[in-house]
Coordinates of C-alpha atoms in Angstrom, one line a residue:
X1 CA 21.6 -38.2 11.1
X2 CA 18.4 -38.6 13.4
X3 CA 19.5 -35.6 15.6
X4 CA 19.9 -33.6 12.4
X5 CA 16.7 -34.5 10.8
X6 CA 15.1 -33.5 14.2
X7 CA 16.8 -30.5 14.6
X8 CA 15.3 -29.1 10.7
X9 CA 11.9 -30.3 11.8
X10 CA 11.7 -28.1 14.8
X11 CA 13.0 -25.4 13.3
X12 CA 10.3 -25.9 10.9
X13 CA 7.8 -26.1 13.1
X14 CA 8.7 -23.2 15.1
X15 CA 8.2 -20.6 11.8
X16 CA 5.3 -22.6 10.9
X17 CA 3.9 -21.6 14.8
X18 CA 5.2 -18.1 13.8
X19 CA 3.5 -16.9 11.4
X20 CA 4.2 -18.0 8.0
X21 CA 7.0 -20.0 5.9
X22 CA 8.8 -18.4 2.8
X23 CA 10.2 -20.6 0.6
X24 CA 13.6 -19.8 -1.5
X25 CA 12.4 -19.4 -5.0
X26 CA 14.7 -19.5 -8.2
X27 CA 14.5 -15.8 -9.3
X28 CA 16.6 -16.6 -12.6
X29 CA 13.5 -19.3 -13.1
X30 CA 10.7 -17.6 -12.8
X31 CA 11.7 -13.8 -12.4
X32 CA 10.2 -13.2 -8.6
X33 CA 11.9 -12.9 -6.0
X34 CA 11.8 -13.9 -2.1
X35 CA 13.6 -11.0 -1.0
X36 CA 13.2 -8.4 2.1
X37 CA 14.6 -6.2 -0.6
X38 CA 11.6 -4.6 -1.8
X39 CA 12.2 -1.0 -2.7
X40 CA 9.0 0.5 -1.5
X41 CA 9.2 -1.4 2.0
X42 CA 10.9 1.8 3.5
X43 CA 9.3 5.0 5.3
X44 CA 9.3 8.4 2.8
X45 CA 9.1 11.8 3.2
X46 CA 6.6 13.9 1.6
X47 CA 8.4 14.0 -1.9
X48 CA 11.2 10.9 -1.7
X49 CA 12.8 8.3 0.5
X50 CA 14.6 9.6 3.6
X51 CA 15.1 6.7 5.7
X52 CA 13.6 3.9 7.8
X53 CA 14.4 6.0 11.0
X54 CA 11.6 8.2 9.8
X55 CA 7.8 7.9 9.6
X56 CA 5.5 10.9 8.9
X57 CA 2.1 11.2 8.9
X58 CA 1.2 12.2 5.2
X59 CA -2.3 12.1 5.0
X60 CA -2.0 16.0 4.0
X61 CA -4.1 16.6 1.0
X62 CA -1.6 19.1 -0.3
X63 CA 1.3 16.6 0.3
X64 CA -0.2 14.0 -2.1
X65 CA -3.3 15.1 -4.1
X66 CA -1.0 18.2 -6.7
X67 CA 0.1 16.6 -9.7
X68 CA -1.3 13.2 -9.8
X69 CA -1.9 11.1 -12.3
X70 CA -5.4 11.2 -14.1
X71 CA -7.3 8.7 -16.0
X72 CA -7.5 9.3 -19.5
X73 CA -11.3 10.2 -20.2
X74 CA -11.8 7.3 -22.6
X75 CA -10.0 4.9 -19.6
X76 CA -12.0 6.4 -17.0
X77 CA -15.4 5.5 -18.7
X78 CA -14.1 1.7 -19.5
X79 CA -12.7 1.7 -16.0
X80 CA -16.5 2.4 -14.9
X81 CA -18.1 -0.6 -16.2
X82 CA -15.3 -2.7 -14.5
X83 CA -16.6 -4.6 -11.3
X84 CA -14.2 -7.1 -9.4
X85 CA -14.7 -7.4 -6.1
X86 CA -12.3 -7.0 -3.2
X87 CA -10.5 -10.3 -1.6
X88 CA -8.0 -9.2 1.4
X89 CA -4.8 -11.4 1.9
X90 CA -6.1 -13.7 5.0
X91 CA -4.4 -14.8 7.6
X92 CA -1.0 -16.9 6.2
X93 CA 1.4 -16.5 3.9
X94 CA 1.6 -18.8 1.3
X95 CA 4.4 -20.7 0.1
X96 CA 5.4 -18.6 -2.9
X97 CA 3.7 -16.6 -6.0
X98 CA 0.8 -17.7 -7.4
X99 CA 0.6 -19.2 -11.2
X100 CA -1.9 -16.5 -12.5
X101 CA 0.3 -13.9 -10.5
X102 CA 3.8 -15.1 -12.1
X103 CA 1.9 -15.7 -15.8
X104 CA 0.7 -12.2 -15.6
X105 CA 3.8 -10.9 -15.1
X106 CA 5.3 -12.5 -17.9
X107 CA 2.8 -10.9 -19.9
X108 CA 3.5 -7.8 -19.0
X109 CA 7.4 -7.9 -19.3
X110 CA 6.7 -9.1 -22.7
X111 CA 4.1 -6.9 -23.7
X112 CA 5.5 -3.6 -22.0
X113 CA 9.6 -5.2 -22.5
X114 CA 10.9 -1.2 -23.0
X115 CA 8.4 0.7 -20.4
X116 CA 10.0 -1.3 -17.1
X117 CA 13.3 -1.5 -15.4
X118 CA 14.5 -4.7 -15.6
X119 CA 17.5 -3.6 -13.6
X120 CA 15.5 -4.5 -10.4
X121 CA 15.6 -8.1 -9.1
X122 CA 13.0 -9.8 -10.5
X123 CA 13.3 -8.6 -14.1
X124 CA 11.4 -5.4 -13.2
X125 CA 8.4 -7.2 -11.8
X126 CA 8.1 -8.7 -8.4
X127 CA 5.9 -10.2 -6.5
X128 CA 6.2 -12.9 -3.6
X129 CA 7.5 -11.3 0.3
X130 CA 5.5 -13.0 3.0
X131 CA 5.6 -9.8 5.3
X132 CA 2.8 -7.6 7.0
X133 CA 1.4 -3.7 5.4
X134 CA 3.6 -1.4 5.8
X135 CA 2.7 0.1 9.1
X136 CA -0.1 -2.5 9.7
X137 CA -0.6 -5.7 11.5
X138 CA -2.4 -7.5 8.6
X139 CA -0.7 -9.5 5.8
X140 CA 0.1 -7.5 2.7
X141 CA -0.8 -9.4 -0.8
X142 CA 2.6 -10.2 -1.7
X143 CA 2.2 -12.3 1.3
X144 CA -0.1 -14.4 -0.4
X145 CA 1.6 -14.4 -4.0
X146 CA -1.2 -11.6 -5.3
X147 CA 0.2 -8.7 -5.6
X148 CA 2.6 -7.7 -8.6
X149 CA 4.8 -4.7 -8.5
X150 CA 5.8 -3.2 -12.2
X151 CA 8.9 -1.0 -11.8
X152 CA 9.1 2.1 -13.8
X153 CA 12.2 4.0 -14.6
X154 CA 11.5 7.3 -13.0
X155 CA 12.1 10.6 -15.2
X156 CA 14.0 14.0 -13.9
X157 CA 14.4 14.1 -10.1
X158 CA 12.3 10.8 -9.6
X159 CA 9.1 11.8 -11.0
X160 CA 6.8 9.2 -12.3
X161 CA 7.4 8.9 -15.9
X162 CA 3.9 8.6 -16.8
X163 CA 4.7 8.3 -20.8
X164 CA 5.3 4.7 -19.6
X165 CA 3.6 4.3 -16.5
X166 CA 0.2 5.7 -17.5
X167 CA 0.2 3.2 -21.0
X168 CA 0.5 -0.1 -18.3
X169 CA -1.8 1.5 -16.2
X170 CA -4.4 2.5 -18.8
X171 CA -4.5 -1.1 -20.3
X172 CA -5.1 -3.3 -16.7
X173 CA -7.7 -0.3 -15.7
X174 CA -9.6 -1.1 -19.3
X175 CA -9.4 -5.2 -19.0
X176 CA -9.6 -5.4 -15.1
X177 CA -12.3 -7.6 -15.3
X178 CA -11.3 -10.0 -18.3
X179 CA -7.9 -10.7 -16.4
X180 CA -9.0 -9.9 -12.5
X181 CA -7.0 -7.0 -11.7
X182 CA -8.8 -5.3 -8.2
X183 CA -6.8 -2.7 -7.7
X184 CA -4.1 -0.6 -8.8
X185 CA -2.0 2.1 -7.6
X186 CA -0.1 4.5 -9.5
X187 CA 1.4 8.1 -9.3
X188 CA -1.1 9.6 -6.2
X189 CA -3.6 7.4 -7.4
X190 CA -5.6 4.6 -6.0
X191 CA -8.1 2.7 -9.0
X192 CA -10.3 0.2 -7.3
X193 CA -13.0 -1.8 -9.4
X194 CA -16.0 -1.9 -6.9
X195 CA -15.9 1.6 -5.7
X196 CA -17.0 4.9 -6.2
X197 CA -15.3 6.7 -6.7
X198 CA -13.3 4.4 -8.4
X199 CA -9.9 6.7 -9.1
X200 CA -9.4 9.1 -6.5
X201 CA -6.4 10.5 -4.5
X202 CA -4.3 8.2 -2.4
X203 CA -2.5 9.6 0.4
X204 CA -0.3 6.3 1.9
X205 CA 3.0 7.2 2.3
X206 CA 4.8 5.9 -0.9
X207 CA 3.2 8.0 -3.7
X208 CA 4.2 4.7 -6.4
X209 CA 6.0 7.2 -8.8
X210 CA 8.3 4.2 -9.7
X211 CA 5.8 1.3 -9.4
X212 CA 2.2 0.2 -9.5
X213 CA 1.3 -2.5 -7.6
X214 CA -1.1 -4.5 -9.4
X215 CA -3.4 -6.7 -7.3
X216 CA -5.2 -9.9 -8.9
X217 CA -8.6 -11.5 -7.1
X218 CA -8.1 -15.1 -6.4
X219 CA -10.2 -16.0 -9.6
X220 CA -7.2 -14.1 -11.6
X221 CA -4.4 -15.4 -9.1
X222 CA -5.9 -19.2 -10.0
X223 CA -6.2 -17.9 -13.9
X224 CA -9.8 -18.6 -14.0
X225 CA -10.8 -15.6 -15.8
X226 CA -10.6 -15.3 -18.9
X227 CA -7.6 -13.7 -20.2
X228 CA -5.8 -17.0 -19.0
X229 CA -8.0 -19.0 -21.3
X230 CA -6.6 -17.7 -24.1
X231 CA -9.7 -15.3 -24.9
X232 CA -8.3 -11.8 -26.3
X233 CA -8.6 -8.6 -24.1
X234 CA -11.9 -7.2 -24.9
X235 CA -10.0 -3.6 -25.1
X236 CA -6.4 -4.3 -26.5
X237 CA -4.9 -1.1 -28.1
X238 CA -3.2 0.3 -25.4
X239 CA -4.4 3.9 -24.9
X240 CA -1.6 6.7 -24.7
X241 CA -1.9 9.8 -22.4
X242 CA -4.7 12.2 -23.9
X243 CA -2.7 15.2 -26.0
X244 CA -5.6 17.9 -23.8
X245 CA -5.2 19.5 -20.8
X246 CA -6.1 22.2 -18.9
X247 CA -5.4 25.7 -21.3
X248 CA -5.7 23.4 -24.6
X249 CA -7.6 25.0 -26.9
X250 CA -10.7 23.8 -27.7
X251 CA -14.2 24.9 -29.9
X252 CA -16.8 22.4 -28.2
X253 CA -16.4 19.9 -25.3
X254 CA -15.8 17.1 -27.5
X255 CA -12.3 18.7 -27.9
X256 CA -11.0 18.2 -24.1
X257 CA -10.5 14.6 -23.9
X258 CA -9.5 14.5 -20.3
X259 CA -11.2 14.0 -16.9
X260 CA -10.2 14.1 -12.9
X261 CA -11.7 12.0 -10.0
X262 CA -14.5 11.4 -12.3
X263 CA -15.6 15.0 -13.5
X264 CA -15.1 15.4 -17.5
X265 CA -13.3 18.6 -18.9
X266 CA -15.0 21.1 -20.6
X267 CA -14.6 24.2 -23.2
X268 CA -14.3 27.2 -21.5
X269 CA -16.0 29.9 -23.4
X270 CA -17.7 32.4 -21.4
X271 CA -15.3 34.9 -22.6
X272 CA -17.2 35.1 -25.8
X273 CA -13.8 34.7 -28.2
X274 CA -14.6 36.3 -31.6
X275 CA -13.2 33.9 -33.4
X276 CA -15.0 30.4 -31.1
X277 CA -12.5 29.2 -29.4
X278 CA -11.7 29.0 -26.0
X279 CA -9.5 26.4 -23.7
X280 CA -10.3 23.5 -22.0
X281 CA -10.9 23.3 -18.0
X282 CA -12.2 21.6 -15.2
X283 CA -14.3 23.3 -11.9
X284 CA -11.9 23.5 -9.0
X285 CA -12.1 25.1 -5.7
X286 CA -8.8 26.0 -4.2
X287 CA -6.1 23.3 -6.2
X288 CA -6.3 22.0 -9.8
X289 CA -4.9 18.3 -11.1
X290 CA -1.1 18.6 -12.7
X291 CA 0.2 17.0 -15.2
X292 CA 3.8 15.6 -16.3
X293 CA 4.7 17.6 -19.6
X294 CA 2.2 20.7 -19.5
X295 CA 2.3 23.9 -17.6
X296 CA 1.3 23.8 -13.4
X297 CA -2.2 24.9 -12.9
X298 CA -4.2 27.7 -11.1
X299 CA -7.7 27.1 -9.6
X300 CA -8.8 30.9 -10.4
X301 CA -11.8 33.0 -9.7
X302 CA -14.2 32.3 -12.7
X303 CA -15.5 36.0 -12.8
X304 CA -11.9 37.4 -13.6
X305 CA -12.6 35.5 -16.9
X306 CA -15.7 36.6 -18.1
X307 CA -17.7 34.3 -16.3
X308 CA -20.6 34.9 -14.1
X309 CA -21.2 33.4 -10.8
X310 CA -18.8 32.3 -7.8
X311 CA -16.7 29.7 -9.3
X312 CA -13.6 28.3 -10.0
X313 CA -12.2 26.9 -13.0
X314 CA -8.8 25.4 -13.7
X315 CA -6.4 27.6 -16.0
X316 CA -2.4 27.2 -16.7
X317 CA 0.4 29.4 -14.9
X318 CA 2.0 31.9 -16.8
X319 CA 5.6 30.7 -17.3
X320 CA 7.7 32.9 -20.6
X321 CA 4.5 33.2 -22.6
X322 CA 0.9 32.0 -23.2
X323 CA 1.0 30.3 -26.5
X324 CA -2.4 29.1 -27.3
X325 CA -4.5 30.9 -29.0
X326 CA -6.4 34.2 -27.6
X327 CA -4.5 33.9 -24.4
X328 CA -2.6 36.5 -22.5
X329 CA -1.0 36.5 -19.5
X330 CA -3.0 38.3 -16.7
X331 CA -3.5 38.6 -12.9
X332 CA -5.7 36.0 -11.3
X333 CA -7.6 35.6 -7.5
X334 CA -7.5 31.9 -6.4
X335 CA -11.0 30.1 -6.2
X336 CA -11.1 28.7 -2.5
X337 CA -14.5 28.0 -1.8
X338 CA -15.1 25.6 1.0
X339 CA -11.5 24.2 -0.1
X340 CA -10.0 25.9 2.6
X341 CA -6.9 26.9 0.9
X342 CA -5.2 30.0 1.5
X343 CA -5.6 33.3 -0.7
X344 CA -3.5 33.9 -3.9
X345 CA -3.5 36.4 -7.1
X346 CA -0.7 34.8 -9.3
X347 CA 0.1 35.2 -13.4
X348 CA -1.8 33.3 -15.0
X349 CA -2.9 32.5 -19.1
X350 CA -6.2 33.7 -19.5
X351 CA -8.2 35.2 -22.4
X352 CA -8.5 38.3 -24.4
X353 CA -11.0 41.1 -23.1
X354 CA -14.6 39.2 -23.2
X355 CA -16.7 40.2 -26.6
X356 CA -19.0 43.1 -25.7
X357 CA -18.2 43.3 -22.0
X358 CA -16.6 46.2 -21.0
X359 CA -13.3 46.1 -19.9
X360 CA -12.9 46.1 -16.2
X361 CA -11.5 48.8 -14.5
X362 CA -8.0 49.2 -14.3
X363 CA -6.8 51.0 -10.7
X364 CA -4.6 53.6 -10.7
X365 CA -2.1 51.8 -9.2
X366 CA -2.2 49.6 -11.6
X367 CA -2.0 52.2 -14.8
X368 CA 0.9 53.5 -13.2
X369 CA 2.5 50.3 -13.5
X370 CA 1.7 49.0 -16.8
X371 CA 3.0 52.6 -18.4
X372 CA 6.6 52.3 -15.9
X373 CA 6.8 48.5 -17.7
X374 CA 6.2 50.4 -21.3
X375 CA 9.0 52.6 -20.7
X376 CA 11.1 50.0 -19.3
X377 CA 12.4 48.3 -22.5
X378 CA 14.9 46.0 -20.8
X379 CA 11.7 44.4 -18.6
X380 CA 11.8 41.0 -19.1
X381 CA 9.2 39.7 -16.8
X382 CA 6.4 41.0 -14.2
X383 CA 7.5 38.5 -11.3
X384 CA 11.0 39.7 -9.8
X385 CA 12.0 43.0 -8.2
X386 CA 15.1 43.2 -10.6
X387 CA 12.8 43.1 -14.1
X388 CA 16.3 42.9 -16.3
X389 CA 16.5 39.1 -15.6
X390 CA 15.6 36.2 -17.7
X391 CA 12.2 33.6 -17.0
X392 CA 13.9 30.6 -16.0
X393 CA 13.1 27.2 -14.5
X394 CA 15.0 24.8 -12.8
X395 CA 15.7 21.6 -15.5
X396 CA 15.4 24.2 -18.5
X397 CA 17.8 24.0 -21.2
X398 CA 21.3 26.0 -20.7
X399 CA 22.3 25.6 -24.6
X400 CA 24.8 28.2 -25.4
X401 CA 26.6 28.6 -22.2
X402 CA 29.4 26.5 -20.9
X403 CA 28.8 24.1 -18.2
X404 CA 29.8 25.6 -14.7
X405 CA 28.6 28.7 -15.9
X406 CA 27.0 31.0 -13.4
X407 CA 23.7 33.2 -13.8
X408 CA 21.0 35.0 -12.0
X409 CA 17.3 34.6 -12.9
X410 CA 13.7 35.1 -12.3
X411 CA 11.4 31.7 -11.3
X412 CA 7.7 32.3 -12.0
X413 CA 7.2 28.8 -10.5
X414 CA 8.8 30.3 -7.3
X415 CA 7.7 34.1 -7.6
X416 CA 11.4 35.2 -6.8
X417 CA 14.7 35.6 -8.5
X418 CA 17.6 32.7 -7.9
X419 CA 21.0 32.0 -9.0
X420 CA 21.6 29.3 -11.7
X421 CA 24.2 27.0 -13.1
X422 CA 24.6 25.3 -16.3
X423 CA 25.4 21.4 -15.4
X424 CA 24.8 19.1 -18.2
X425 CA 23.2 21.3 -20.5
X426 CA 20.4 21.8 -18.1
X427 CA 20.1 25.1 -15.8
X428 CA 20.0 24.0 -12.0
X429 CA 18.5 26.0 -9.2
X430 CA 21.1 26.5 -6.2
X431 CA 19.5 29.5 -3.8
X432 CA 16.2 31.9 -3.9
X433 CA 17.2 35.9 -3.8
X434 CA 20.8 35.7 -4.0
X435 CA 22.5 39.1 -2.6
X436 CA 23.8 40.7 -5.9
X437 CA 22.2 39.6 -8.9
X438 CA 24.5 42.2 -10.8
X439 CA 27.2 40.3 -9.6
X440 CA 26.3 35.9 -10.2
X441 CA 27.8 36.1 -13.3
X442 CA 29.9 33.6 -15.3
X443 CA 32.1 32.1 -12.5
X444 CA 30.6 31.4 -9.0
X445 CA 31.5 34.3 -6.7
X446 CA 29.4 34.9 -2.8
X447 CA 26.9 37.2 -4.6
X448 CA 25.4 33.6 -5.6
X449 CA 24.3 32.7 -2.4
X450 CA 20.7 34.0 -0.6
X451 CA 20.9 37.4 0.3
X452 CA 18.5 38.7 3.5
X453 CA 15.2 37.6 3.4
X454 CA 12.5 40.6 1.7
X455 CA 10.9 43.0 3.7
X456 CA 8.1 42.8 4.3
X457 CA 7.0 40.4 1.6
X458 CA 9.2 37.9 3.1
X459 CA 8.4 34.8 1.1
X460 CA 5.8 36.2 -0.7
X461 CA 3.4 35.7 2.1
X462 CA 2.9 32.2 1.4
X463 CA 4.0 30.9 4.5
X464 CA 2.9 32.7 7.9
X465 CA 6.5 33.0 9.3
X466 CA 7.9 34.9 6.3
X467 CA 11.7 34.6 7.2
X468 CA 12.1 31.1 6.2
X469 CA 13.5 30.5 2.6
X470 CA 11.4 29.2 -0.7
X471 CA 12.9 25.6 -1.2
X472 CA 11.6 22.6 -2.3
X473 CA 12.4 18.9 -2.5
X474 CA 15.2 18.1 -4.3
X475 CA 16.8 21.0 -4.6
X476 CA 20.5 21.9 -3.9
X477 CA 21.6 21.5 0.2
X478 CA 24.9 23.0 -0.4
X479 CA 27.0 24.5 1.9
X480 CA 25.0 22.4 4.8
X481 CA 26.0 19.3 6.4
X482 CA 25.0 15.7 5.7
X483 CA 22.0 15.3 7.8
X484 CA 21.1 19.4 8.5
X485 CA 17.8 19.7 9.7
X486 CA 15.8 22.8 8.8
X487 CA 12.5 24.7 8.2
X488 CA 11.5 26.2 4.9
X489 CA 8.5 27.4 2.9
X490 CA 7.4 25.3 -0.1
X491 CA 5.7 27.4 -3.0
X492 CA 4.2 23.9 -4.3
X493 CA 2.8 23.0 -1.2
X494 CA 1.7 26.2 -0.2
X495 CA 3.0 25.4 3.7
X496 CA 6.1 25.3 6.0
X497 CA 8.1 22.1 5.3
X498 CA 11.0 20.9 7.9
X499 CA 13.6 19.5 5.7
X500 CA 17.0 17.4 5.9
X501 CA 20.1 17.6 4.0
X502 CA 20.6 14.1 2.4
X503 CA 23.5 13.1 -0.4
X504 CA 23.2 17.3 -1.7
X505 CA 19.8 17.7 -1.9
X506 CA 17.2 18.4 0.4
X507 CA 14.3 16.1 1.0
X508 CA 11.0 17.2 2.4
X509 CA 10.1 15.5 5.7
X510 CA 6.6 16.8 7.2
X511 CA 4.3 19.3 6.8
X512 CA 3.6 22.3 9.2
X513 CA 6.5 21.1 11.5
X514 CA 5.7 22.4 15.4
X515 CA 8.7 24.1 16.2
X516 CA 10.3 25.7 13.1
X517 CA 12.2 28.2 15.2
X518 CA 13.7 24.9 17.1
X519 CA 14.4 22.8 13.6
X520 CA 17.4 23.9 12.7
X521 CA 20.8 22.4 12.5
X522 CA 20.9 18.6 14.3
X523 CA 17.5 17.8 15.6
X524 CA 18.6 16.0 19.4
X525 CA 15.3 15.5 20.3
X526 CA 14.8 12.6 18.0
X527 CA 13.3 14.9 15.3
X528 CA 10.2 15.7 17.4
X529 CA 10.7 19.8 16.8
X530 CA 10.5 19.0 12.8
X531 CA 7.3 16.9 13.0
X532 CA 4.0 18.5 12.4
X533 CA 1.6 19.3 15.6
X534 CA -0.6 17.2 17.0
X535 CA -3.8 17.1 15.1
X536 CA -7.1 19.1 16.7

């Protein structure tokens, strides 16, 4: 019995010398868990998980800045007169969550029961795992019991689902300081309560699309503020996700109630509209913010829309139509500015001829055009060399034909035509300029697959070797095997990607990859080809 009782003590002593002690915690008691299990302790790709074997730099502003989420204007101004300041983790981990920590998140599983996934351990929140920053040598806060993580179901193809995301968000952003919340990350973006900026762009390597960590100060952690004294959140009604965005329309400024990395929308109306009313924007130089549930954006030139000056302001991407009010589709020049970004003319939504400015003039070219697309009654769209086929996105609704069936179409998002098929009542991309168009009808045949790469558009110019196929994350890898390594060019992204073959889909890896003319099939150099160059 003494040589047992010894034996526990060194062995307590010798993890107590190492480092840290975790305790075994009862996570049907108090819903945390002390788990190595955590779902965002692995390395990711630029879009999803790929594997631990992996660890890319992306840093890339492109990578992680397009399509964040933005504080709602009426958050963002609240979430200004928040000031909590910053307490790191210290040197030891503790011996399990702390009370303020665990009470929090009983709150919130409570408060916000339907917006998290209770299917991971922990009842959707967790928050105690006494291990280091990911990629870092000092402790993490969950090492300390002060960090919560709020899981989020994620929507189609493992976007954030910022319906419920953004409402939990919102709410800690506007009572940070009545509960001690100092930071939060969510969707691509960092909140922090004693900075300036306070929201801005973050670039780690997990872009928290399925769940914010939540950080408490030790005042909060020790529930000495006073939302744990039973004092009502100064700001309570949870605030949905503003109904405005960019290409809303609007009459005055009032009506775009919206902002990004702290600058406020505003009513675009240098067109002069006859009848007042314009659509909301935001000044941009090279990339615009997206959002989940409107149209991508387009940082154009602000002269091709009436205005005066070199600008840029932030209007929507023509997809089938431009439905608000006053707004036609027309032909755009990106804004780059001292962005750096690379040049673009794309279809965007933009106004109606400017009020008593004279219509600018139209090239020959260009009349030549417009009168071959008059007589052309079977045009139905400007974007694809075969103008016969439909506007069609991947995820878009396939009601009408039966599943397996098989189609051509024409992808603004993409600027090229690919071959479709309805699964699930939902059309899904499978290749970019398939062979025969004429042909990818009703039951799969070979005319489905890519055919040679245009000449000499290539890719559209996007990328500067133009023989490497438009893909993106997530989209179809079949016909390639399990683990297929591979180069590609990424419309979203504007860039080269190198890419792997994972479980069907492919999954973006790194930007710029040195070699693409070496990434292709198995990578035996330990996937140093499909990594991007050394920086200058």
């Amino acid at each position: 019995m003494i040589q047992r009782t010894m034996w526990v003590l060194v062995c307590f002593i010798t993890l107590w010398v190492a480092g840290c002690v975790t305790e075994p915690i009862d996570a049907e008691e108090t819903g945390e868990v002390n788990s190595s299990d955590f779902s965002h302790d692995h390395d990711h790709g630029i879009d999803g998980f790929v594997g631990d074997e992996l660890d890319g730099d992306l840093t890339a502003e492109k990578a992680t800045c397009s399509g964040r989420w933005v504080l709602p204007s009426s958050t963002d101004q609240i979430g200004r007169r928040q000031d909590v300041s910053y307490t790191g983790a210290g040197r030891r981990c503790s011996s399990g969550p702390t009370s303020g920590a665990t009470e929090l998140a009983s709150f919130i599983r409570d408060r916000f029961s339907s917006n998290i996934n209770r299917s991971i351990p922990g009842r959707g929140v967790q928050i105690f795992h006494c291990r280091n920053v990911n990629g870092g040598s000092s402790l993490s806060l969950h090492a300390v019991g002060r960090a919560l993580d709020i899981f989020i179901p994620t929507g189609r193809g493992g976007a954030a689902d910022n319906v419920k995301g953004d409402e939990i968000a919102n709410w800690l952003i506007q009572n940070a300081e009545h509960i001690g919340i100092q930071m939060i990350i969510w969707d691509r973006t960092i909140w922090t309560a004693n900075r300036s900026p306070q929201a801005r762009c973050y670039t780690g390597r997990h872009p928290h699309n399925h769940h914010p960590p939540v950080e408490p100060p030790p005042a909060g952690a020790s529930k000495r503020t006073p939302f744990f004294q039973g004092v009502a959140p100064p700001n309570d009604n949870v605030e949905t996700p503003s109904n405005d965005f960019v290409g809303t329309s609007c009459r005055s400024n009032s009506d775009c109630d919206f902002s990004n990395s702290g600058q406020d929308a505003h009513c675009y109306l240098e067109h002069r509209p006859a009848d007042g009313v314009g659509f909301c924007t935001l000044w941009c130089e090279g990339t615009c913010p997206d959002r989940s549930g409107f149209p991508t954006t387009f940082c154009a030139e602000r002269e091709d829309f009436g205005g005066a000056g070199n600008a840029g302001i932030c209007v929507q991407r023509a997809n089938n139509s431009c439905n608000t009010p006053n707004m036609r589709t027309v032909t755009a020049d990106r804004h780059i500015g001292s962005s750096g970004s690379s040049s673009r003319r794309l279809a965007v939504c933009g106004p109606d001829a400017p009020i008593n400015n004279a219509p600018p003039p139209v090239e020959e070219e260009e009349e030549e055009e417009e009168e071959e697309e008059e007589e052309q009654d079977e045009d139905n769209n400007s974007v694809c060399t075969d103008r016969s086929l439909e506007m069609s996105e991947h995820g878009q609704s396939c009601e009408g034909f039966g599943d397996n069936f098989w189609r051509c179409a024409c992808s603004d998002r993409l600027g090229t035509s690919v071959s479709q098929v309805c699964r699930g009542g939902r059309w899904v991309n499978y290749q970019t300029n398939p062979r025969d168009c004429s042909r990818c009808v009703a039951d799969y045949i070979d005319a489905c697959e890519p055919g040679p790469a245009p000449q000499p558009e290539g890719n559209g110019g996007i990328c500067s070797d133009r023989s490497l196929p438009l893909s993106e994350h997530n989209q179809s890898c079949s016909g390639f095997d399990n683990n297929h390594w591979r180069c590609a060019c990424s419309d979203r992204l504007d860039t080269s990607v190198s890419q792997v073959c994972r479980n069907g889909r492919w999954v973006n890896y790194e930007l710029n990859p040195r070699g693409c003319s070496r990434c292709d099939g198995r990578d035996t150099s330990g996937w140093g080809r499909c990594r991007a160059p050394p920086r200058s």
